[in-house]
Coordinates of C-alpha atoms in Angstrom, one line a residue:
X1 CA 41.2 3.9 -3.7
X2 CA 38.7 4.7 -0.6
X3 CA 37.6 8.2 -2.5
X4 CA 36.3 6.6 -5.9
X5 CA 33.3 7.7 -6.4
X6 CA 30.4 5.3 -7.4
X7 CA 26.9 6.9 -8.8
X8 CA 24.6 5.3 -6.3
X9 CA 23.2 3.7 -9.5
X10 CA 20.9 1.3 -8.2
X11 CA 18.9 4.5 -7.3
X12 CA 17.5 5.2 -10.4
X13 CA 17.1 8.3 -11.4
X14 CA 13.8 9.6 -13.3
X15 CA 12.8 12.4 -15.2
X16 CA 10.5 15.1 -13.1
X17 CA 6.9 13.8 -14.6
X18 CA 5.0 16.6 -17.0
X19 CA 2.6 17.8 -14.9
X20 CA 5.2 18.9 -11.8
X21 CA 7.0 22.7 -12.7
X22 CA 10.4 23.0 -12.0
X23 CA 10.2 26.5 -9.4
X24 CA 14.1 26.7 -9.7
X25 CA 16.7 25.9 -7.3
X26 CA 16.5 25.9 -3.4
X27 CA 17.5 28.4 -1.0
X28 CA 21.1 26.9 0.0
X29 CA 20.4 27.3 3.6
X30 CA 16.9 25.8 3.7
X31 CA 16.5 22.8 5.5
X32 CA 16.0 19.1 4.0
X33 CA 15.3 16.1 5.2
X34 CA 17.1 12.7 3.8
X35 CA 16.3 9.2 5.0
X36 CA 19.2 6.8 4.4
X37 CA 18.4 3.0 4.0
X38 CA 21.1 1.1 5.6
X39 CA 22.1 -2.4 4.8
X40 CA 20.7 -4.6 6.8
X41 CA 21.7 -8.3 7.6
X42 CA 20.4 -11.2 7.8
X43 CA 17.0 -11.1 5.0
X44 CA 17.3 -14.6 3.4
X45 CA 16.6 -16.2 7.2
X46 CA 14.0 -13.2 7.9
X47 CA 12.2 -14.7 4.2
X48 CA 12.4 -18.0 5.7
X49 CA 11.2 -17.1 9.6
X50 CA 8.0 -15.1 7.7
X51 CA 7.2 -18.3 5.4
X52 CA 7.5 -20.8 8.8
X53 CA 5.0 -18.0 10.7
X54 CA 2.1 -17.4 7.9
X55 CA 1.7 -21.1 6.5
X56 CA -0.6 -22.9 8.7
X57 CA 0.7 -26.2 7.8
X58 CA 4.4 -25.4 9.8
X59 CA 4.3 -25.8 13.5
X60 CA 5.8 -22.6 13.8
X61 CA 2.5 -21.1 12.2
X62 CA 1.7 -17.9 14.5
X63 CA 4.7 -17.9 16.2
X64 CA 5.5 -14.0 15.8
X65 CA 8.3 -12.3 16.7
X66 CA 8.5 -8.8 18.6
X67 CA 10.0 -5.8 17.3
X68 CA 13.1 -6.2 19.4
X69 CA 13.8 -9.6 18.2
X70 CA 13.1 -8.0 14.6
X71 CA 15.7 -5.7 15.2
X72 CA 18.1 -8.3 16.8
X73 CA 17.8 -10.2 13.5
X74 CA 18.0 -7.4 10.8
X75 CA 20.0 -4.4 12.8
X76 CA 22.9 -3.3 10.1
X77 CA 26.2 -4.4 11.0
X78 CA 28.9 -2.8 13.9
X79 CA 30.6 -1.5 10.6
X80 CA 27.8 -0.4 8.4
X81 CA 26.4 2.2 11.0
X82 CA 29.7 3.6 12.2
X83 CA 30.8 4.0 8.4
X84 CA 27.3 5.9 7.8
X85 CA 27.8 7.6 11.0
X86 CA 31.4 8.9 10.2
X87 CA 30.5 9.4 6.4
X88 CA 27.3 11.7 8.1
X89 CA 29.4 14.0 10.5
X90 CA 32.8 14.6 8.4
X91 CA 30.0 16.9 6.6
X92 CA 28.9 18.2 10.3
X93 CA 25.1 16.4 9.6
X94 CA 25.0 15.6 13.4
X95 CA 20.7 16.1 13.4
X96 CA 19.8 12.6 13.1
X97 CA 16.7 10.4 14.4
X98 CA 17.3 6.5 13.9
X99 CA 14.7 3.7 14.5
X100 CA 14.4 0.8 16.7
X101 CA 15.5 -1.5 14.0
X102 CA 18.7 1.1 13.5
X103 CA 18.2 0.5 10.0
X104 CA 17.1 3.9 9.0
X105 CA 18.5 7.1 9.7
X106 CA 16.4 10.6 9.2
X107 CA 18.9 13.5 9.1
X108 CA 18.1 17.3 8.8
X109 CA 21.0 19.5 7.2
X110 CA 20.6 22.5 4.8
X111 CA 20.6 21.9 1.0
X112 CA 23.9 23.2 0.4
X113 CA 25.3 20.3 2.5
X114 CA 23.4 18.3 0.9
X115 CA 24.8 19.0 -2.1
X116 CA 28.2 18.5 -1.3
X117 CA 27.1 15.0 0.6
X118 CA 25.9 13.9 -2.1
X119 CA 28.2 15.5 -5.4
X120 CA 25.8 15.7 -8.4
X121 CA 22.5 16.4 -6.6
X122 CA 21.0 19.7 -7.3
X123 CA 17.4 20.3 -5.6
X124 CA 14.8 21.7 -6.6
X125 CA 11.5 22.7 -5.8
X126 CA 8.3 21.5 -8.0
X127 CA 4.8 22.5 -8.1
X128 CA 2.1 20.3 -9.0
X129 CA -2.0 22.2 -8.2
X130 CA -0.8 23.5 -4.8
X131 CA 1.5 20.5 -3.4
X132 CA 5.3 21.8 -3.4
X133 CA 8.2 19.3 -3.4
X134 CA 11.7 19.9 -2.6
X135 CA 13.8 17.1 -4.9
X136 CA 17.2 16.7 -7.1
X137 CA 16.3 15.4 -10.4
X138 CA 20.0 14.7 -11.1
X139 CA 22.6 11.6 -10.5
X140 CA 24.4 11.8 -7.9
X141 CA 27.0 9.6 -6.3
X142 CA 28.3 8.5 -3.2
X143 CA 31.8 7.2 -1.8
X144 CA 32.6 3.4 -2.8
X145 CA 33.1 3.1 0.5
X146 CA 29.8 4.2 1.7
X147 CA 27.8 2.5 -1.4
X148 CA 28.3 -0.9 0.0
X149 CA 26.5 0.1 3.3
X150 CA 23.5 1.5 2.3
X151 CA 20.0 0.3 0.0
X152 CA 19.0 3.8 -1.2
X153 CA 19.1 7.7 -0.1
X154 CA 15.5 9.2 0.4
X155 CA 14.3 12.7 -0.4
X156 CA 15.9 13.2 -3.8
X157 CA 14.4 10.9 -6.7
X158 CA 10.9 9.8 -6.3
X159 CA 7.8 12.0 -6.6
X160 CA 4.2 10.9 -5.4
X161 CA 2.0 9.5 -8.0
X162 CA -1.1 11.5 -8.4
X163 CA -3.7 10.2 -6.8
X164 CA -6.7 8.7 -9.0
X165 CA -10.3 10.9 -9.0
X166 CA -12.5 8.5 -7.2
X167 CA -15.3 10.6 -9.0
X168 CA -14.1 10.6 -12.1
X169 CA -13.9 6.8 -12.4
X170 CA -17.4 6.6 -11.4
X171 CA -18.4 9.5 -13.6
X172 CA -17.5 7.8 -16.6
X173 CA -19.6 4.4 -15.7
X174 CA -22.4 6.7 -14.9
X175 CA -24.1 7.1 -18.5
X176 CA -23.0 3.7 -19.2
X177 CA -25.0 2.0 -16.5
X178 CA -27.7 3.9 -15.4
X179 CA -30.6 5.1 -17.6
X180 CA -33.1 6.5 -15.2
X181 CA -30.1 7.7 -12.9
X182 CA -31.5 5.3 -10.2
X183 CA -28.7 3.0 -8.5
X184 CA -28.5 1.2 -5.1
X185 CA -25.1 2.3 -4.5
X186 CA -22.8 0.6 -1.9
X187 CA -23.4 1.4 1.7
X188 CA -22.3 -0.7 4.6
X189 CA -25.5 -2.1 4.9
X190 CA -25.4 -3.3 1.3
X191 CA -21.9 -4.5 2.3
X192 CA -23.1 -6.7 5.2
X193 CA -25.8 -8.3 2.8
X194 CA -23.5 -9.0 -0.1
X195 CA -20.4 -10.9 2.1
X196 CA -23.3 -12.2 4.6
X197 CA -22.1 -10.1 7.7
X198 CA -24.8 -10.4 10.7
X199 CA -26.0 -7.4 13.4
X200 CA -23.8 -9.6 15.7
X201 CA -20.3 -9.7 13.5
X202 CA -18.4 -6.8 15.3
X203 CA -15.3 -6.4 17.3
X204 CA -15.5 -7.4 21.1
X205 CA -11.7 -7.9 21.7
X206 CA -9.7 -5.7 24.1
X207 CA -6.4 -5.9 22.4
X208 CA -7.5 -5.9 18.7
X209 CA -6.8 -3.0 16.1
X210 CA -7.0 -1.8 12.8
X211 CA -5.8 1.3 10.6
X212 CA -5.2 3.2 7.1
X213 CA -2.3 4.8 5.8
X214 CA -2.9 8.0 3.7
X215 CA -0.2 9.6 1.6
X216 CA -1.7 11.9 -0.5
X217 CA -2.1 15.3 0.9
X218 CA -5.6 14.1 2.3
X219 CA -7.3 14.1 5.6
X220 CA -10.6 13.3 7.3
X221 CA -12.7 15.2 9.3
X222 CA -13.9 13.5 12.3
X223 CA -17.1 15.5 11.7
X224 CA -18.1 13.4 8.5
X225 CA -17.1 10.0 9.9
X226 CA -19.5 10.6 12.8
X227 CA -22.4 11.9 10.2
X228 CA -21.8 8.5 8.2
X229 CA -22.2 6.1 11.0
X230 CA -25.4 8.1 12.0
X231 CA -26.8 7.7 8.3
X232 CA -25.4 4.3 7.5
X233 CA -24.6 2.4 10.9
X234 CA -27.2 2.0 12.7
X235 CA -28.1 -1.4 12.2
X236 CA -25.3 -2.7 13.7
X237 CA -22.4 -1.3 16.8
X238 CA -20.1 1.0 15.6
X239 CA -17.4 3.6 16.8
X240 CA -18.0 7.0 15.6
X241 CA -14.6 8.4 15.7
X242 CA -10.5 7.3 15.1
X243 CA -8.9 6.5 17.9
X244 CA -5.3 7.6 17.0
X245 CA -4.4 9.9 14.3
X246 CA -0.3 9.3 13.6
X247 CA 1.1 12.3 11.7
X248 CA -0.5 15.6 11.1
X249 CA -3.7 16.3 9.9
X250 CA -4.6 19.4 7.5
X251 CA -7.0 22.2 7.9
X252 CA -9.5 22.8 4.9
X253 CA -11.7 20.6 3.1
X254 CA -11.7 16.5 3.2
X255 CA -10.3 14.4 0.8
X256 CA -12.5 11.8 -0.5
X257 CA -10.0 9.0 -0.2
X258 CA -9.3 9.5 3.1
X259 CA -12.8 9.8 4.3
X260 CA -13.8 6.6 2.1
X261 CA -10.7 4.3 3.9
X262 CA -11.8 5.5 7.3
X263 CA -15.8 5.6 7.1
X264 CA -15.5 1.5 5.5
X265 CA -13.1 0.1 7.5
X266 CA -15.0 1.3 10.3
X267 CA -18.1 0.2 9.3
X268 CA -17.0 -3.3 8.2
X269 CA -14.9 -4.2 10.8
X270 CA -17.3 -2.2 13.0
X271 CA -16.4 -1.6 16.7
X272 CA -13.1 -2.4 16.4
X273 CA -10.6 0.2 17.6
X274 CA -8.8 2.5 14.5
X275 CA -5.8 4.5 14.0
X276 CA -5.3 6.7 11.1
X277 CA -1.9 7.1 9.3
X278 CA -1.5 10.4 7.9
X279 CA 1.2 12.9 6.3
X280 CA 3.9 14.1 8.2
X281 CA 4.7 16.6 5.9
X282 CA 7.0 18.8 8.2
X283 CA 9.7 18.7 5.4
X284 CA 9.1 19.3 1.7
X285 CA 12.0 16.5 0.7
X286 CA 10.1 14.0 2.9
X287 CA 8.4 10.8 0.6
X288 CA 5.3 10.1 3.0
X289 CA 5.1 6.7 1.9
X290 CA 8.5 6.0 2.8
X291 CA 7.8 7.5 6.5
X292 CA 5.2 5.5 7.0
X293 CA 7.9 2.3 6.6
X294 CA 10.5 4.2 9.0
X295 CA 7.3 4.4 11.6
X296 CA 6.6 0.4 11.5
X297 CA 10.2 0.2 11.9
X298 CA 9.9 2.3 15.1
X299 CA 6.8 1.3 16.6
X300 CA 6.2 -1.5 19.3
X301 CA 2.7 -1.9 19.3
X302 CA 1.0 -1.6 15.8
X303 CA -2.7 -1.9 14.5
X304 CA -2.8 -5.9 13.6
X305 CA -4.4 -4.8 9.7
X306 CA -3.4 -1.6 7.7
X307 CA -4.8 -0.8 4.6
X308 CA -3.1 0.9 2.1
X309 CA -4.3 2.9 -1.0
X310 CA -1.2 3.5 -2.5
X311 CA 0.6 2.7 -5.9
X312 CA 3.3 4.0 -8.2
X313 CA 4.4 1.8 -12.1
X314 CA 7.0 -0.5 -11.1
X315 CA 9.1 0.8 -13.7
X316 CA 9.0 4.3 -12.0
X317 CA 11.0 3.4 -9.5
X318 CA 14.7 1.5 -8.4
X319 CA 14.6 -2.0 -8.2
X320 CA 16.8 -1.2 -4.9
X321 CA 14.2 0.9 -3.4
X322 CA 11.4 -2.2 -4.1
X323 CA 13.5 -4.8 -3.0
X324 CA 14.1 -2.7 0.5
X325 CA 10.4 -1.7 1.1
X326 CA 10.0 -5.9 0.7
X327 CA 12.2 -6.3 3.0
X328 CA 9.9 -3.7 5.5
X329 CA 7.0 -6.1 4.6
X330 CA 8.4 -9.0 5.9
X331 CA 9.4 -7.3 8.8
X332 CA 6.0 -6.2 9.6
X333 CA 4.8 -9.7 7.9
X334 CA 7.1 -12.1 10.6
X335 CA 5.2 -9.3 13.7
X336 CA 1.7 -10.7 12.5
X337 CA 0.7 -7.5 10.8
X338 CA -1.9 -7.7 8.0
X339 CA -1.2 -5.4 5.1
X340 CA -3.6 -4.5 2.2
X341 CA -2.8 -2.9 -0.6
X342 CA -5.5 -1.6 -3.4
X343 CA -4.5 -2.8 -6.7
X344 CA -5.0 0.1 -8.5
X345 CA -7.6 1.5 -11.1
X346 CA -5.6 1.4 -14.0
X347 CA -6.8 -2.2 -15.3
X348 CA -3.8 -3.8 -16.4
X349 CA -2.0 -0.3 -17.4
X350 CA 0.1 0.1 -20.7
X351 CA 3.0 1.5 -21.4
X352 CA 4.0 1.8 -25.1
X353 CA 7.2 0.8 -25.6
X354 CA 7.6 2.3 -29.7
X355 CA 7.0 1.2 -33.1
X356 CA 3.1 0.6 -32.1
X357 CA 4.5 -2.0 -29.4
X358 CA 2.6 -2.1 -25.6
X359 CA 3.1 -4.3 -22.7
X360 CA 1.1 -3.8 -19.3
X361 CA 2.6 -1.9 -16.6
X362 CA 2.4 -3.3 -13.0
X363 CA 1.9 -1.4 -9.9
X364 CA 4.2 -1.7 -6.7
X365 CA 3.5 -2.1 -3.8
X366 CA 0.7 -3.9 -5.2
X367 CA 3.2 -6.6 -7.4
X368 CA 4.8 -7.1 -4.0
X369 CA 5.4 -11.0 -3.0
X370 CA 4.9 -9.7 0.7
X371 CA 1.2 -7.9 1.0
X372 CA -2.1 -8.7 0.7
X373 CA -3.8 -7.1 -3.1
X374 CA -7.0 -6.0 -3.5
X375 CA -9.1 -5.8 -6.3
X376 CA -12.3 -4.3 -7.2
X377 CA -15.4 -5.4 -8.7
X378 CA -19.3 -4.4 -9.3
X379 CA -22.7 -6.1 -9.2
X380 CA -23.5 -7.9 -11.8
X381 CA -27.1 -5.6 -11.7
X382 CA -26.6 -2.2 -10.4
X383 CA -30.1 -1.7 -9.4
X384 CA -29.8 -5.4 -7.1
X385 CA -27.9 -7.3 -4.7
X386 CA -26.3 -10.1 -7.1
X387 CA -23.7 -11.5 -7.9
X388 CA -19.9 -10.0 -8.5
X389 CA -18.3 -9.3 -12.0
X390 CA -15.2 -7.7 -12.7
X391 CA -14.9 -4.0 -12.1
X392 CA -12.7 -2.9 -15.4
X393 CA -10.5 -0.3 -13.6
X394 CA -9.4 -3.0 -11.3
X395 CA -5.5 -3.1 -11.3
X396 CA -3.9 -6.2 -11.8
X397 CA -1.4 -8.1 -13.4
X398 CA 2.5 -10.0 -13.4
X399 CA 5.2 -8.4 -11.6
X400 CA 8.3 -7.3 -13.8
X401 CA 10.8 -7.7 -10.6
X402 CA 9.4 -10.0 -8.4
X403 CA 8.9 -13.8 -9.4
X404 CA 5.9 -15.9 -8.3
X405 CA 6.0 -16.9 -5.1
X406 CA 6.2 -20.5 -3.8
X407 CA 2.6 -20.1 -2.1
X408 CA 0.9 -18.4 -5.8
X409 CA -0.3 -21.2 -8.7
X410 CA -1.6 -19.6 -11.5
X411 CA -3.8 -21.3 -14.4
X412 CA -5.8 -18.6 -15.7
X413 CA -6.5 -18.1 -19.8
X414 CA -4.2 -15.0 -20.5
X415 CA -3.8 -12.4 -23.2
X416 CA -0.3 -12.7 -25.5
X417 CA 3.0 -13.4 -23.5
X418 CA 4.7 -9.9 -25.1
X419 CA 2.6 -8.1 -22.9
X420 CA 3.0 -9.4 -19.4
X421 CA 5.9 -11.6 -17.5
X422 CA 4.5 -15.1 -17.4
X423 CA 6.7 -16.2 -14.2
X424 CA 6.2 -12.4 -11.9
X425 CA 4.2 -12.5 -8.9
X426 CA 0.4 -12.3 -10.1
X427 CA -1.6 -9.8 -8.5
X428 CA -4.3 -9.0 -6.9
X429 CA -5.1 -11.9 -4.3
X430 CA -8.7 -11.3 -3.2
X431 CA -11.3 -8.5 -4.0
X432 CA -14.5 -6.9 -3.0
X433 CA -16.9 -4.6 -4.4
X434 CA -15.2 -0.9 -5.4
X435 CA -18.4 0.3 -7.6
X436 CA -20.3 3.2 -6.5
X437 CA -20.0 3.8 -3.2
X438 CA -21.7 6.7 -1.0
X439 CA -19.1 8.7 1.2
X440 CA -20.0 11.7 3.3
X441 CA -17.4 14.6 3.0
X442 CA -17.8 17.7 4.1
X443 CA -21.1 16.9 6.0
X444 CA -23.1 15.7 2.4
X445 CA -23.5 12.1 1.4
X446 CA -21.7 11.6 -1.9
X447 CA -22.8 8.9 -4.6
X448 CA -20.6 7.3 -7.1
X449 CA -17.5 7.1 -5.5
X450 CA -15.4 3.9 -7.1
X451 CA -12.5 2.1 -6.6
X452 CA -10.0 -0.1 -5.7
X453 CA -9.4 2.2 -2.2
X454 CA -13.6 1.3 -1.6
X455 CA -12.5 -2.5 -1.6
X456 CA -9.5 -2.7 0.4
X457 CA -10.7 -1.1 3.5
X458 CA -13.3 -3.1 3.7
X459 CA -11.5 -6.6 3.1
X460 CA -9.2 -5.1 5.7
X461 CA -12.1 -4.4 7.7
X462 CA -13.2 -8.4 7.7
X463 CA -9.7 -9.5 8.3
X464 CA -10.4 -7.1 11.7
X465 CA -13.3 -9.3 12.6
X466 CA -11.5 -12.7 12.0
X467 CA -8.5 -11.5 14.4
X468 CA -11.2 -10.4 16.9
X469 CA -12.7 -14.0 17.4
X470 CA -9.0 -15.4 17.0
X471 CA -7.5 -12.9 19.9
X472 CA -10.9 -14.2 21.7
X473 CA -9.9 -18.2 21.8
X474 CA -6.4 -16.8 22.9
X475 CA -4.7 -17.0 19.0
X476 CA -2.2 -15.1 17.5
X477 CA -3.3 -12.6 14.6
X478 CA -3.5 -13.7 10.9
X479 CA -0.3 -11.8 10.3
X480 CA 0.7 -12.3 6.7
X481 CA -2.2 -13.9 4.8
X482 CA -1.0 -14.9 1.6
X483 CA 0.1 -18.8 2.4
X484 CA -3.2 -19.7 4.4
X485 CA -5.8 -17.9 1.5
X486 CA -3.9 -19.5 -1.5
X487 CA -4.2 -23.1 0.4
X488 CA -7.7 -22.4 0.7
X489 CA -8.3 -23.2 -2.9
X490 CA -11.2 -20.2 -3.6
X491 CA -13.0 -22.6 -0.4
X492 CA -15.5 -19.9 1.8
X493 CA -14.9 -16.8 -1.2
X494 CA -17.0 -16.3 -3.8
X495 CA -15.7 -17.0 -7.1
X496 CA -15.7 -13.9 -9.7
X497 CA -15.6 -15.5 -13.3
X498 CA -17.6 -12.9 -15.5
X499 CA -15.5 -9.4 -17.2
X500 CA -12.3 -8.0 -18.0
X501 CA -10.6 -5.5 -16.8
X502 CA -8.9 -2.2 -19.1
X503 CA -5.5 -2.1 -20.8
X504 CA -3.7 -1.0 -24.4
X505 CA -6.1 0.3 -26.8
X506 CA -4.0 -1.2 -29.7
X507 CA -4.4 -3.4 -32.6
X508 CA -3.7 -6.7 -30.7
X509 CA -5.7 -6.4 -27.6
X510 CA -8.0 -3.4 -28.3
X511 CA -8.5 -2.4 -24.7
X512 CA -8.7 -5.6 -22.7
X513 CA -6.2 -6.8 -20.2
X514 CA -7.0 -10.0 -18.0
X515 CA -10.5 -11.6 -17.7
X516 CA -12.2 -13.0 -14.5
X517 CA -12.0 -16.4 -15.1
X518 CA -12.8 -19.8 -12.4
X519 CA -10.3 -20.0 -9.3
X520 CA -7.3 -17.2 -9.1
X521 CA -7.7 -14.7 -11.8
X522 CA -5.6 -11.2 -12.5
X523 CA -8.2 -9.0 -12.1
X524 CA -9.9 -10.3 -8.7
X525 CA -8.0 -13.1 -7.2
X526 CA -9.0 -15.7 -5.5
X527 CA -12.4 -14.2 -5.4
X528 CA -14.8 -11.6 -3.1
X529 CA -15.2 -12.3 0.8
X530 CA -17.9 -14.6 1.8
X531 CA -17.3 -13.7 5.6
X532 CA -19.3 -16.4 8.0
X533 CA -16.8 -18.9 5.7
X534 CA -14.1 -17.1 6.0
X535 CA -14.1 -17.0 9.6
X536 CA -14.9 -20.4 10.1
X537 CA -11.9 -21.4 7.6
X538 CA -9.4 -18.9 9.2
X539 CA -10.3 -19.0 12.9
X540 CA -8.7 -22.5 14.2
X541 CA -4.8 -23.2 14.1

């Protein structure tokens, strides 16, 4: 009865979007790499350890925990890793890197054995502009007696979303906006004015950090961050380059995502020190996402906020696979990491379900119970500093898997129940501008670069500056926000209450999703940053 075999169905599998090619099948001797996810123990009292930590109203508010005890509260079982383990080298896959959590394992064999590891899988390699995959677009299974020991195996299913044109977005708002092509644009300068940051609000702490994760094939060049801060930082003290770069950068030209997460964080939450995430891309079957979760799980001492500009449809991917990546962000959530995630551009996305029926389409990470969501908005005038309304592409919305948290109420006027689960973790929690920002890249300032990756850095960038005058009266990080900025009650943020955001362009709700609306709202939270009361509402306890 040990050698039924079980489809590992809680991995779904998805057809290979349109716009990858199918280059036909691997070499059977080139070399993959598969991350497997191994059950771990002990999540229900690591839930309850992160809610006693990140609500200022428990005495055990702050109280972090280290790595180590991390891992001496998750590790899989004696059984689960020796059954991986034996499962793993009875098909001589003996190349394996684990992490300090011994939760993950990162193996290296050839496709072939692959193949036979994993009966069903056939991979591939796809072709999308000039990024090349290695993946197995087909079910496969695993031994019953292996299934019960692990979340999900990595490297087959999921390919990366395509990441949105930041210029695009902002070349379509152009005409609207602008008739004598005259526009203030958003510089950090501009930023400092708008959430009330002084010459004097930078980092000072010794043992504070920051850093962004890029997934997308991207890279700065150190050489364009150091041209912005000349241009746009000199009213205030800055750092003019990264201090860390994880992963491997690329040669060629910048991306404009990566330069815009680096150049704002660093220029909001100015002078503090900054480590860049970046693709690790030595394997073609490696999900970068995905190793940037195996490296929180493997480093001691971590930036204290990350922001992230990352999303794929909920429905794209495994339930399985969610619920483990939660599980990741409550581990990094209970160390008194920060993380920020961009809500998206796609409004409240549609997907059309038939017959002329739509419902909205959340975005995970985003709909995740366990990170901070960002969302985007623009001045109300374009040619002033005034107030916020909503930015349309800002992403938000209910989760379809995850239900609302204990720490989220929600009373906002919303569009037809059909097209959105009333009871899912709403989405985004806070937001800032994302409208029309300059970036340099490639040496040249470039205008009109929007959304929701412009407004997370920089939210993540004032988080920096709260921890910095904590760690200086001797208290612990923020760690996971959520509990603390929903008590606040929309106190020391500015409330967004004008707009709506984009959605299905069919007979019911022609185009509009959620509207901005007083207090919490789907499309920009709790409201924008208003920093000098932020800080005084976040510093004590």
């Amino acid at each position: 009865a040990g050698l039924e075999m079980c489809v590992l169905c809680r991995d779904v599998t998805q057809p290979i979007p349109d716009d990858w090619t199918d280059a036909g099948w691997v070499n059977p001797t080139e070399e993959l790499e598969l991350t497997f996810a191994l059950k771990q123990q002990n999540t229900d009292l690591l839930e309850e350890i992160l809610r006693l930590v990140s609500d200022p109203d428990s005495a055990q508010y702050g109280k972090h925990l280290t790595l180590e005890e991390v891992s001496s509260l998750v590790h899989p079982t004696e059984l689960t890793q020796k059954v991986v383990h034996h499962w793993l080298q009875s098909h001589g896959i003996t190349n394996c890197l684990t992490v300090r959590t011994r939760d993950f394992l990162q193996c290296t064999m050839t496709a072939e054995v692959a193949e036979k590891l994993l009966p069903g899988s056939k991979f591939h390699r796809y072709i999308r502009d000039d990024h090349s995959l290695v993946r197995s677009s087909a079910p496969y299974s695993v031994h019953d007696d292996v299934h019960q020991h692990l979340d999900f195996v990595a490297g087959l299913h999921r390919l990366p979303p395509k990441g949105q044109d930041l210029r695009k977005a902002s070349s379509n708002r152009k005409q609207k906006r602008s008739k004598a092509g005259l526009h203030l644009g958003v510089t950090p300068s501009i930023l400092r004015a708008r959430y009330n940051l002084t010459a004097t609000d930078v980092g000072t702490a010794k043992n504070n950090s920051q850093a962004v994760a890029q997934f997308l094939e991207q890279y700065f060049n150190p050489a364009d961050l150091a041209e912005f801060m000349g241009m746009y930082g000199r009213s205030f003290k800055h750092l003019s380059q990264v201090d860390r770069v994880v992963g491997i950068q690329g040669a060629g030209k910048a991306g404009i995502e990566a330069s815009l997460d680096v150049e704002y964080i660093m220029s909001t939450g100015a002078n503090i020190s900054t480590w860049v995430f970046t693709n690790q891309g030595r394997h073609e079957s490696q999900e970068p996402f995905l190793q940037w979760i195996v490296l929180l799980s493997n480093m001691s001492d971590l930036p204290w906020v990350h922001t992230i500009s990352y999303g794929d449809d909920e429905d794209s991917l495994s339930t399985a696979f969610m619920m483990r990546i939660n599980t990741e962000f409550m581990k990094a959530g209970v160390r008194g990491i920060s993380l920020l995630f961009a809500s998206g551009d796609s409004g409240a996305g549609c997907k059309h379900l038939g017959k002329g029926q739509n419902t909205f389409r959340p975005s995970f990470p985003a709909s995740s119970p366990y990170v901070t969501t960002v969302g985007g908005t623009s001045f109300k005038n374009p040619f002033k500093i005034t107030y916020e309304i909503t930015d349309y592409i800002s992403g938000g919305g209910f989760s379809n898997v995850f239900k609302m948290p204990d720490y989220q109420t929600v009373a906002a006027t919303l569009p037809p129940p059909s097209y959105f689960n009333t009871s899912g973790r709403a989405y985004p929690d806070m937001a800032a501008l994302s409208d029309n920002y300059w970036v340099v890249i490639n040496r040249v300032p470039v205008p009109w670069v929007s959304g929701t990756s412009a407004s997370t850095p920089v939210v993540g960038g004032m988080l920096s500056l709260i921890n910095d005058q904590r760690m200086l009266k001797g208290r612990p990080a923020l760690g996971f926000l959520n509990p603390r900025l929903y008590k606040l009650k929309g106190q020391a943020l500015f409330d967004v209450t004008e707009g709506c955001h984009l959605s299905c362009l069919d007979e019911q709700v022609q185009g509009k999703g959620f509207c901005a609306a007083p207090s919490w709202d789907p499309v920009t939270g709790c409201g924008t940053p208003n920093y000098p009361a932020l800080l005084a509402a976040l510093l004590f306890n």
